[in-house]
CSV table of C-alpha atoms and ligand atoms in Angstrom, one decimal:
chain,number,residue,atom,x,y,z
A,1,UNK,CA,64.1,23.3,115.5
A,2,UNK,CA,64.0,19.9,114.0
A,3,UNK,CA,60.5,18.9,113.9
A,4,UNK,CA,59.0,15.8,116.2
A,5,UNK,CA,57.5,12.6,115.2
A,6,UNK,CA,55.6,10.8,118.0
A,7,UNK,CA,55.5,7.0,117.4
A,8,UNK,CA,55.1,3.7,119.3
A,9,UNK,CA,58.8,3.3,118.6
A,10,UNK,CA,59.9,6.2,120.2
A,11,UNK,CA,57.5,5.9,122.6
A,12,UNK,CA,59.0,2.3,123.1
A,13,UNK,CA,62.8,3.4,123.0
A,14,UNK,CA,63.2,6.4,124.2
A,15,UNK,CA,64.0,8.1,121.4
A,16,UNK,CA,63.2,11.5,119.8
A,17,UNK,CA,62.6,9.5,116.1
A,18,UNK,CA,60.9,7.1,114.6
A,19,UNK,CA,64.3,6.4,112.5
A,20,UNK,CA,66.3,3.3,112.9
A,21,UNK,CA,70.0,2.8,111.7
A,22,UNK,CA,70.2,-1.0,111.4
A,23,UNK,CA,72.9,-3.3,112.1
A,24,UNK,CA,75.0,-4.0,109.7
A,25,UNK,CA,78.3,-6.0,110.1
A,26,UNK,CA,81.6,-4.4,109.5
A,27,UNK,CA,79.9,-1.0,109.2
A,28,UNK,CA,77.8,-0.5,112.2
A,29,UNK,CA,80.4,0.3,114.7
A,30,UNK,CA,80.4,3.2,117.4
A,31,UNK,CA,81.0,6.1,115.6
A,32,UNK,CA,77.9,5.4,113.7
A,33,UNK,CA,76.0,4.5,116.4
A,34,UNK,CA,77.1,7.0,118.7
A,35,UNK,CA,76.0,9.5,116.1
A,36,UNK,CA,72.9,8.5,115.3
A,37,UNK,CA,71.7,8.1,119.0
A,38,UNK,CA,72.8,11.4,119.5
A,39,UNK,CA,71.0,12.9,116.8
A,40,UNK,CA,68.3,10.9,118.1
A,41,UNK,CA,67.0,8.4,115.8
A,42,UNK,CA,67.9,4.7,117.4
A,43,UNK,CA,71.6,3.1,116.7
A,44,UNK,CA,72.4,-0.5,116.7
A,45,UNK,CA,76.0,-2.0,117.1
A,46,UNK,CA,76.3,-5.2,114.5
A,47,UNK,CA,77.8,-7.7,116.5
A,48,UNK,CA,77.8,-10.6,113.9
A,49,UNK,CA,81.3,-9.8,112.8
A,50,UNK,CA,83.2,-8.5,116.4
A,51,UNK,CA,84.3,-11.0,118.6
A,52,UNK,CA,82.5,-11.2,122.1
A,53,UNK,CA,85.9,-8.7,123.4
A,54,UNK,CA,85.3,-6.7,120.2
A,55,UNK,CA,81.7,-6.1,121.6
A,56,UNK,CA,82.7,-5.6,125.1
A,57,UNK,CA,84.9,-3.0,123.5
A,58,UNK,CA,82.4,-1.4,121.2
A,59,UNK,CA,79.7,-1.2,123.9
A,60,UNK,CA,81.9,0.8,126.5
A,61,UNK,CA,83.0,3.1,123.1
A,62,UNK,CA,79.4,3.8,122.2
A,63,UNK,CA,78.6,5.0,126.0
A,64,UNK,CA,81.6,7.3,125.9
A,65,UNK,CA,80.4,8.8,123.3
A,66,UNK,CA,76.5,9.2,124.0
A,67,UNK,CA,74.2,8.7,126.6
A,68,UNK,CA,71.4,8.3,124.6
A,69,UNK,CA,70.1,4.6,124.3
A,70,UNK,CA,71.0,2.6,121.5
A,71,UNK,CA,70.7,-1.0,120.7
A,72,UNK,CA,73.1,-4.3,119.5
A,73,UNK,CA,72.0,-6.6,117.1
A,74,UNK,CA,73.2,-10.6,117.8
A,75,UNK,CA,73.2,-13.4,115.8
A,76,UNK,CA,70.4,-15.5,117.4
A,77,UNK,CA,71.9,-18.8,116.3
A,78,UNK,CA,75.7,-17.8,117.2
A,79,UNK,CA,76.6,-20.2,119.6
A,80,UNK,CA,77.8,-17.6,122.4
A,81,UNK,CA,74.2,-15.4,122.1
A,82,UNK,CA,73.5,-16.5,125.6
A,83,UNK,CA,76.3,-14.8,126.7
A,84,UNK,CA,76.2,-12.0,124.7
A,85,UNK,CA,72.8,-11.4,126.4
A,86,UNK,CA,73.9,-11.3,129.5
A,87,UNK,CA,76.6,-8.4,128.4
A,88,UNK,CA,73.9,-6.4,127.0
A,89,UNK,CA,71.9,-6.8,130.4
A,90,UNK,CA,74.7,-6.2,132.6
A,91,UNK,CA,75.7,-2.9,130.4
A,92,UNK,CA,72.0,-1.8,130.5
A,93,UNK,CA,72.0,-2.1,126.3
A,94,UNK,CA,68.1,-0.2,125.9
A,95,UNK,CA,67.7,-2.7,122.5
A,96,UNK,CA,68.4,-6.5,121.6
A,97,UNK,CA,68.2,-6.4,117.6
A,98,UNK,CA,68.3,-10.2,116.3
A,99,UNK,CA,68.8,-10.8,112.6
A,100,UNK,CA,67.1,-14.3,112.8
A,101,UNK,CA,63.8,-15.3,115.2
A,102,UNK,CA,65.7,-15.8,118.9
A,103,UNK,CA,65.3,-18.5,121.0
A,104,UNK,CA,61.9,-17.8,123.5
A,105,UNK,CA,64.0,-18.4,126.8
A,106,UNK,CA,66.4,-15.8,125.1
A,107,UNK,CA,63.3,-12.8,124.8
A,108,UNK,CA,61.8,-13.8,127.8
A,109,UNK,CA,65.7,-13.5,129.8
A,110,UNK,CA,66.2,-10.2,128.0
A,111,UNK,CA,62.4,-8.9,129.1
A,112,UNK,CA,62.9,-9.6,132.7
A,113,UNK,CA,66.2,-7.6,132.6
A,114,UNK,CA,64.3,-4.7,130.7
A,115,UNK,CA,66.0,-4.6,127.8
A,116,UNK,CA,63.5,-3.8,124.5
A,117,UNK,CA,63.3,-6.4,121.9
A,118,UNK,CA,63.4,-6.4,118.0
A,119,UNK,CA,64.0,-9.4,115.3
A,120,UNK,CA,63.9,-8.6,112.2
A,121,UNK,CA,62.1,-10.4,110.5
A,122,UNK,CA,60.9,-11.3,106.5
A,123,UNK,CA,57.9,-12.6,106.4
A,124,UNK,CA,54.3,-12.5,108.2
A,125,UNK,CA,54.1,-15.9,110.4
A,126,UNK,CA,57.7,-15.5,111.6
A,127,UNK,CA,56.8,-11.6,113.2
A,128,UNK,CA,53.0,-13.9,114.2
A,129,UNK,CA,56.1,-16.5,116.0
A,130,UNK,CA,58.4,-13.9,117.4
A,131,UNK,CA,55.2,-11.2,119.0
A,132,UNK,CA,53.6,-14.4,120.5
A,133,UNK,CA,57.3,-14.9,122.7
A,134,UNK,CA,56.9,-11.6,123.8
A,135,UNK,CA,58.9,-9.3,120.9
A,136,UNK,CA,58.5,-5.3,121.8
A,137,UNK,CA,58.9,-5.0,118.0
A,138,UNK,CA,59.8,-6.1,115.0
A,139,UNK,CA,62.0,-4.7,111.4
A,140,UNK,CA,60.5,-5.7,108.4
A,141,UNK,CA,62.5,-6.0,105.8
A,142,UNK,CA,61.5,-5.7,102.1
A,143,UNK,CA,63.3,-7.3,98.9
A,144,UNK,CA,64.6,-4.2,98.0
A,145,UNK,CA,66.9,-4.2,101.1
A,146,UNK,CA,70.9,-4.9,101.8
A,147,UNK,CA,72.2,-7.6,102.9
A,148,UNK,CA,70.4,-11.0,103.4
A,149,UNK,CA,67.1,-10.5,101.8
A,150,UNK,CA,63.7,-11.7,100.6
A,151,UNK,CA,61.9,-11.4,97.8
A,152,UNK,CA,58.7,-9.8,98.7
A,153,UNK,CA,59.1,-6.0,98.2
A,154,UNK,CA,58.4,-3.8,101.0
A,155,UNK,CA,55.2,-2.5,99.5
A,156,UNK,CA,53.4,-5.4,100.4
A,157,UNK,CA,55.2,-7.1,103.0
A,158,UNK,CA,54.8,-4.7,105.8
A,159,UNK,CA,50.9,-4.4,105.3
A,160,UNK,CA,50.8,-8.4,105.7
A,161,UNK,CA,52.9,-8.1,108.7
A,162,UNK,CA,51.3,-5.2,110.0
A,163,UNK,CA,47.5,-7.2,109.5
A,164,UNK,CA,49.1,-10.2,111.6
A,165,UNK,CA,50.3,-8.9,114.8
A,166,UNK,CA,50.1,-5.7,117.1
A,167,UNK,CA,53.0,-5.3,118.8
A,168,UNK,CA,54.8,-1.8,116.1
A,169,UNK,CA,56.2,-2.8,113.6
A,170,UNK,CA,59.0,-1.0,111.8
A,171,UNK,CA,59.2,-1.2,107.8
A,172,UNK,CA,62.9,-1.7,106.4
A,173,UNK,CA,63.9,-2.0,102.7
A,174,UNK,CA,64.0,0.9,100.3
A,175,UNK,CA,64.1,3.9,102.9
A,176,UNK,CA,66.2,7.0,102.3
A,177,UNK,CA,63.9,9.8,103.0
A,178,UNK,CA,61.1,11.7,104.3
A,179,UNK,CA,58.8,10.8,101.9
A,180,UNK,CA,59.4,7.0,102.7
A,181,UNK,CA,58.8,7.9,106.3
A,182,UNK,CA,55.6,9.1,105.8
A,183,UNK,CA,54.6,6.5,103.4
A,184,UNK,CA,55.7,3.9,105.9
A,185,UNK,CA,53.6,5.9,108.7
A,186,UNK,CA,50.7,5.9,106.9
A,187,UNK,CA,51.0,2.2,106.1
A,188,UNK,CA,50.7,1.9,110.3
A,189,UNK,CA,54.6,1.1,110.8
A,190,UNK,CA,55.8,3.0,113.9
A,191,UNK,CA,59.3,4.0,111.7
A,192,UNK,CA,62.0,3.2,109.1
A,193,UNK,CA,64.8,1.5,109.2
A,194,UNK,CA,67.7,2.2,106.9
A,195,UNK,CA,71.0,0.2,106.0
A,196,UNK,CA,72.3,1.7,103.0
A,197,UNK,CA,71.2,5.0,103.6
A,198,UNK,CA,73.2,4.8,106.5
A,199,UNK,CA,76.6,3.6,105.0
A,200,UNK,CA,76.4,6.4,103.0
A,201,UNK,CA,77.0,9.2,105.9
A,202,UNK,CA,80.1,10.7,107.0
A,203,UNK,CA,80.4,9.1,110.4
A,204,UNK,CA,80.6,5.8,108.6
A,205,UNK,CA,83.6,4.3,108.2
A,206,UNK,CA,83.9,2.3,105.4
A,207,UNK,CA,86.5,3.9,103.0
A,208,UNK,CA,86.1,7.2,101.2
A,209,UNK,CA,86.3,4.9,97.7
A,210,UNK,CA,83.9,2.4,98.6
A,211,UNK,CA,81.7,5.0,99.5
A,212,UNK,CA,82.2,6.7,95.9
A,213,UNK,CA,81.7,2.8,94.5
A,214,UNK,CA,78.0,3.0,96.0
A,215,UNK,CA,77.3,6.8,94.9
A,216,UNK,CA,77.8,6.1,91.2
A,217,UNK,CA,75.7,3.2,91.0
A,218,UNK,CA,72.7,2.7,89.3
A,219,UNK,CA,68.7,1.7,90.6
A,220,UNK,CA,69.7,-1.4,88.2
A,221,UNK,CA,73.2,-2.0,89.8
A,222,UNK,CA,72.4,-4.5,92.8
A,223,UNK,CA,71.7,-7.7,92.3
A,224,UNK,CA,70.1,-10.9,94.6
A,225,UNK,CA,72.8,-13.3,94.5
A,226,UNK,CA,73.0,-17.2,96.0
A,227,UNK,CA,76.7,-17.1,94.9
A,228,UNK,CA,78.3,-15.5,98.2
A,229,UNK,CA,77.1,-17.6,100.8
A,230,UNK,CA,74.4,-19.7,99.7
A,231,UNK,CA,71.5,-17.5,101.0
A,232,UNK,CA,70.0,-14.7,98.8
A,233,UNK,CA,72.5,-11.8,99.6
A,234,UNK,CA,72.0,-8.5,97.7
A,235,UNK,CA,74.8,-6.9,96.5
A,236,UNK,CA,76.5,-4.2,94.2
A,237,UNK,CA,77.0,-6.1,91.4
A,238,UNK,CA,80.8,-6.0,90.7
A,239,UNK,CA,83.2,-7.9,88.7
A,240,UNK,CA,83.7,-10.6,91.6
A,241,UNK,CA,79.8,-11.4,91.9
A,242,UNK,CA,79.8,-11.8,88.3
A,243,UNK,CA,82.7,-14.0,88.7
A,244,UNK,CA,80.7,-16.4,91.7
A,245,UNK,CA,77.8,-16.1,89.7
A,246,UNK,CA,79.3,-17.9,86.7
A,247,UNK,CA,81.9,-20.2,88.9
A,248,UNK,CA,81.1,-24.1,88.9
A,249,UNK,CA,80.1,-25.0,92.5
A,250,UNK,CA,83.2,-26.3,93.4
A,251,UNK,CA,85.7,-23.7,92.5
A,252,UNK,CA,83.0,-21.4,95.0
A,253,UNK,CA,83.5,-23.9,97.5
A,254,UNK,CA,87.3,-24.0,97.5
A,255,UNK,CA,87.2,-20.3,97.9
A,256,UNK,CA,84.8,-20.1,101.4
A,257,UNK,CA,86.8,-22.7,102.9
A,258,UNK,CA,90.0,-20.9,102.5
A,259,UNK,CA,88.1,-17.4,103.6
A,260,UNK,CA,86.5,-19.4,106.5
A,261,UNK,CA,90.0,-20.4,107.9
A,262,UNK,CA,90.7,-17.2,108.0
A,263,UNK,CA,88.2,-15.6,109.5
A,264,UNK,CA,88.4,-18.9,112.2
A,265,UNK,CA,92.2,-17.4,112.5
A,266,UNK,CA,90.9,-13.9,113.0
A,267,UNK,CA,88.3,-14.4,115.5
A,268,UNK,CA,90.2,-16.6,117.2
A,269,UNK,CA,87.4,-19.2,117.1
A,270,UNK,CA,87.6,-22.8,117.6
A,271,UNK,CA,86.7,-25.2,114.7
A,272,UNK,CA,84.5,-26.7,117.1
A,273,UNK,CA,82.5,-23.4,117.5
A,274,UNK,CA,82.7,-23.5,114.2
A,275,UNK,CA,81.0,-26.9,113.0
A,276,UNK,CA,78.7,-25.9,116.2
A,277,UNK,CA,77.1,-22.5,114.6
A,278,UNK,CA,77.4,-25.1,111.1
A,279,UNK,CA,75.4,-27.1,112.8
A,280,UNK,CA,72.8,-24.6,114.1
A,281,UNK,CA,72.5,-22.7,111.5
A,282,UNK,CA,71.6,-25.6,109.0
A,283,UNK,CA,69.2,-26.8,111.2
A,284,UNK,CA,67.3,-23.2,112.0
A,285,UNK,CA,67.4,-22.6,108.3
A,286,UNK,CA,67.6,-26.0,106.4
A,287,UNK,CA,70.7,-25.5,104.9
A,288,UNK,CA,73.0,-28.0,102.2
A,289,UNK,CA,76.7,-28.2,104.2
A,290,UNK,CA,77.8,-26.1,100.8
A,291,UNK,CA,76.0,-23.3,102.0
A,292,UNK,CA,76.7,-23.6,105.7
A,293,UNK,CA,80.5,-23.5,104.7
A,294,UNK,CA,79.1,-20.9,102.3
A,295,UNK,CA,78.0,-19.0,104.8
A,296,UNK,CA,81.3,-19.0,106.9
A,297,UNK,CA,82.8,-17.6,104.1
A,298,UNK,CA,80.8,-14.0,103.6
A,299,UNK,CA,82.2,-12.0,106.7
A,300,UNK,CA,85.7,-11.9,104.9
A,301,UNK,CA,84.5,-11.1,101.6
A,302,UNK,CA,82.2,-8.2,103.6
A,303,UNK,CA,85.3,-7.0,105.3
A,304,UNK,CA,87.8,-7.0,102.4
A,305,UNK,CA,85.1,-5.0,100.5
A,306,UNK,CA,83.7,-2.2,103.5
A,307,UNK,CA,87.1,-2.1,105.6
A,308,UNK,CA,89.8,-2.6,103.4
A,309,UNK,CA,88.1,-1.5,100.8
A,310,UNK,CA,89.3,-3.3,98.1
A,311,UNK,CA,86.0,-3.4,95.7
A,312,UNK,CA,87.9,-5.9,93.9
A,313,UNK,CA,88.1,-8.8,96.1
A,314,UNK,CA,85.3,-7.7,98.3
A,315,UNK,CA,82.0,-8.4,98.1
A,316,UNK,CA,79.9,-4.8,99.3
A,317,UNK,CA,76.1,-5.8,100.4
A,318,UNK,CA,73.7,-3.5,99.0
A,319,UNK,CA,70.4,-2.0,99.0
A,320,UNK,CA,68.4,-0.9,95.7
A,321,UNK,CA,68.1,2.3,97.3
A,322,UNK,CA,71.9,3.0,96.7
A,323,UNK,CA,70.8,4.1,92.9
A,324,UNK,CA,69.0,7.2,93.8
A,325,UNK,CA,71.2,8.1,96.9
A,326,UNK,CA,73.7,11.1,95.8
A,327,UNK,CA,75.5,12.6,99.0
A,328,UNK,CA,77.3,11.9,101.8
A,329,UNK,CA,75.2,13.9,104.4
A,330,UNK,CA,76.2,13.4,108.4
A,331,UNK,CA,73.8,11.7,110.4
A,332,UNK,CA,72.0,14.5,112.4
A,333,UNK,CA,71.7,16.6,108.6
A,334,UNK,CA,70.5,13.2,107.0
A,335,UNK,CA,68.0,12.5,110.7
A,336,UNK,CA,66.2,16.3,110.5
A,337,UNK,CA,65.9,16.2,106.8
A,338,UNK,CA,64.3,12.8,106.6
A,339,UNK,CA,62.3,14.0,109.9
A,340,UNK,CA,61.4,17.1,109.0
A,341,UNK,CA,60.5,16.1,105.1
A,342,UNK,CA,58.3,13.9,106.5
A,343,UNK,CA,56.3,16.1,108.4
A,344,UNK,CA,55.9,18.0,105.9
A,345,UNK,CA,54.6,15.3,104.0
A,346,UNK,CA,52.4,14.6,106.7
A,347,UNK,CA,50.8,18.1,106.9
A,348,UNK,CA,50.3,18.1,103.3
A,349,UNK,CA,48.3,15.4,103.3
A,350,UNK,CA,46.5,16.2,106.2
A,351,UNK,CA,45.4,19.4,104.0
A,352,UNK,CA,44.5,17.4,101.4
A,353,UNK,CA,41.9,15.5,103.5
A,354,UNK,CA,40.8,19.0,105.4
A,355,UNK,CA,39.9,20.4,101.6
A,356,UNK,CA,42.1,23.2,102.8
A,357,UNK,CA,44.1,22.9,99.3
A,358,UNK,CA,40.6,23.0,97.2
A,359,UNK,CA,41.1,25.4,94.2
A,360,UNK,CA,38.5,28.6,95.3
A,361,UNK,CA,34.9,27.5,94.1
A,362,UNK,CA,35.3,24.1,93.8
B,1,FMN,C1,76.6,-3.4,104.1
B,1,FMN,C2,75.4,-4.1,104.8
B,1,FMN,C3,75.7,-5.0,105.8
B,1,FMN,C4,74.6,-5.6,106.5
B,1,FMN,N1,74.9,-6.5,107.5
B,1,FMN,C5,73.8,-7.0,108.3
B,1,FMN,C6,74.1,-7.8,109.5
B,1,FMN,O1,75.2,-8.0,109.8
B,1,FMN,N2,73.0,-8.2,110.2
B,1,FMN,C7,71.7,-7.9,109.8
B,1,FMN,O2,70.8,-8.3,110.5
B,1,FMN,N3,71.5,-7.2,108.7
B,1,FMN,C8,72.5,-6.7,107.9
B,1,FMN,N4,72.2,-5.9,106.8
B,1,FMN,C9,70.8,-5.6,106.5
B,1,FMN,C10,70.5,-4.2,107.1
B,1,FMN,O3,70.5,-4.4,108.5
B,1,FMN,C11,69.1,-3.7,106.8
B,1,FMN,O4,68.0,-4.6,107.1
B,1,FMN,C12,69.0,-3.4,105.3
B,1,FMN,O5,70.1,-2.7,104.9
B,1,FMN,C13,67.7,-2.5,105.0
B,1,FMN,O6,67.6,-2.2,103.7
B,1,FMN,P1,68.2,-0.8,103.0
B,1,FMN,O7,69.6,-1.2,102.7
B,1,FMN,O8,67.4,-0.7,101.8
B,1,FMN,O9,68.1,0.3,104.0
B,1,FMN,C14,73.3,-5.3,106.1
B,1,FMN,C15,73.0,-4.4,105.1
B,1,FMN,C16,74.1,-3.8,104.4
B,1,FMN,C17,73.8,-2.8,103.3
């Protein structure tokens, strides 16, 4: 029997463990999901790249498939989050995951309707911001981690987070096993969240290759770069990223306009919705109008990377951790392990404070 980890989170949730399997876009889809609710850690659908049908869609997929709770991460400063809310209330979503601090009137709607709230968040006074509007919890996420990232390492944000507010918090950023479960236990986080660790199972589905790509790299193989989409992104540092880290500002800029029409032709978005999110977005996070067009441009470099895997003219987002993960587990094998290695963890140093392990006569 897999062993059991009681924490505010699950507690919180509803869940049997304190593991979280974040959302990332183009990779967190309903298999994944599906599969991790069912092996009982806590699933979240990334929204950020589907279409509001695409998440209607995915939603209704993930409850065919489980009927374990799981949760959907939204864009709080996409210009349709309001009604992307109301979807998740009206299908009785258990968790709203934000990737930026969401609008109060947005937690407070989503509280009423029951539904558990999480930003994540990457630094101290924006989790002190987010818990004072009524956040259930929040995912702290450490430099180390995938995707959009900071550069505080997890090792010291999450005690600074955990110092400033009460509500659980849950450490993200470096996890990929049970010892980092415990660790992030007996810092006081009520669980981990993993990214990487994650897109390295069998129920994901980015492409056999790509997977392979991750598996043979390096602790030293990631890199922070400004180059994608103007914010710090952490990557696998491939041939292309090399190439946008030593392209003059202009050529990058060419390129994300050309990948932004075509992700406006792929979405079926307006222009208008377009320039609105622009808009948004540079105001919420003081943003240049490179890096807003910048930004526009990512989700096609994401997607030619993790779904069409082509590790050429994709970019592949990328935590540290992918240097010391080796295997390609499925999600309930890689869920007991981490559970049950941290458990084991746990009673060991429980013995070591007990003096049960003292050597006889000492
Ligand atoms: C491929 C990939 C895509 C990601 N996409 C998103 C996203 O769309 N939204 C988001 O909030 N975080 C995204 N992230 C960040 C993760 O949700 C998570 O916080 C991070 O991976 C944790 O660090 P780890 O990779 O060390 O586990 C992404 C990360 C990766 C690796």
């Amino acid at each position: 029997m897999t062993a059991r980890i009681r924490t505010a989170l699950t507690d919180l949730v509803g869940i049997e463990h304190p593991v979280v399997q974040t959302g990332m876009g183009w990779v967190a889809g309903p298999r994944l999901v599906a599969a991790t609710a069912d092996a009982g850690g806590l699933g979240i659908l990334a929204s950020a790249t589907m279409t509001f049908a695409e998440l209607e869609a995915a939603i209704a997929k993930t409850k065919a498939h489980t009927d374990k709770p799981f949760g959907v991460n939204i864009r709080a400063d996409a210009t349709d989050a309001p009604e992307r809310i109301e979807l998740l209330i009206r299908e009785q979503v258990r968790v709203a995951s934000f990737a930026l601090a969401p609008k109060r009137e947005l937690i407070a709607r989503l509280k009423d309707a029951g539904v558990v709230v999480v930003p994540s968040i990457g630094a101290a006074k924006h989790a002190v911001k987010v818990a004072s509007w009524g956040a259930d919890a929040v995912i702290v996420q450490g430099g180390e981690g995938g995707g959009h990232t900071g550069p505080v390492a997890t090792t010291l944000l999450l005690p600074s987070v955990l110092d400033a507010v009460d509500i659980p918090v849950v450490a993200a950023g470096g996890f990929f096993d049970g010892r980092g479960l415990a660790a992030a236990l007996a810092y006081g986080a009520a669980g981990v969240a993993m990214g990487t660790r994650f897109l390295l199972t069998q129920e994901s589905t980015v492409p056999d290759a790509v997977k392979r790509e991750y598996l043979r790299r390096g602790l030293q193989d990631t890199v922070v770069s400004l180059k994608v989409d103007g914010m710090p992104h952490r990557v696998l540092n491939t041939e292309l990223v090399d190439r946008l880290e030593h392209s003059g500002r202009w050529r990058g800029l060419a390129a994300a306009v050309s990948n932004a029409t075509k992700f406006k032709s792929m979405t079926g978005m307006k222009w208008s919705t377009i320039v609105r999110d622009g808009l948004a977005m540079r105001k919420a996070k003081d943003l240049s109008w490179s890096q807003v067009v910048m930004a526009a441009n990512t989700p096609m470099l994401l997607k030619a990377g993790l779904v069409e895997g082509n590790t050429q003219a994709g970019v592949l987002a990328a935590g540290q951790v992918t240097g010391v993960i080796e295997d390609l587990p499925t999600v309930r094998e890689l869920i007991d392990r981490i559970v049950g290695d941290a458990a084991a963890r746990i009673d060991a140093l429980a013995a070591l404070r007990d003096g049960a392990n003292a050597a006889p006569g000492s």
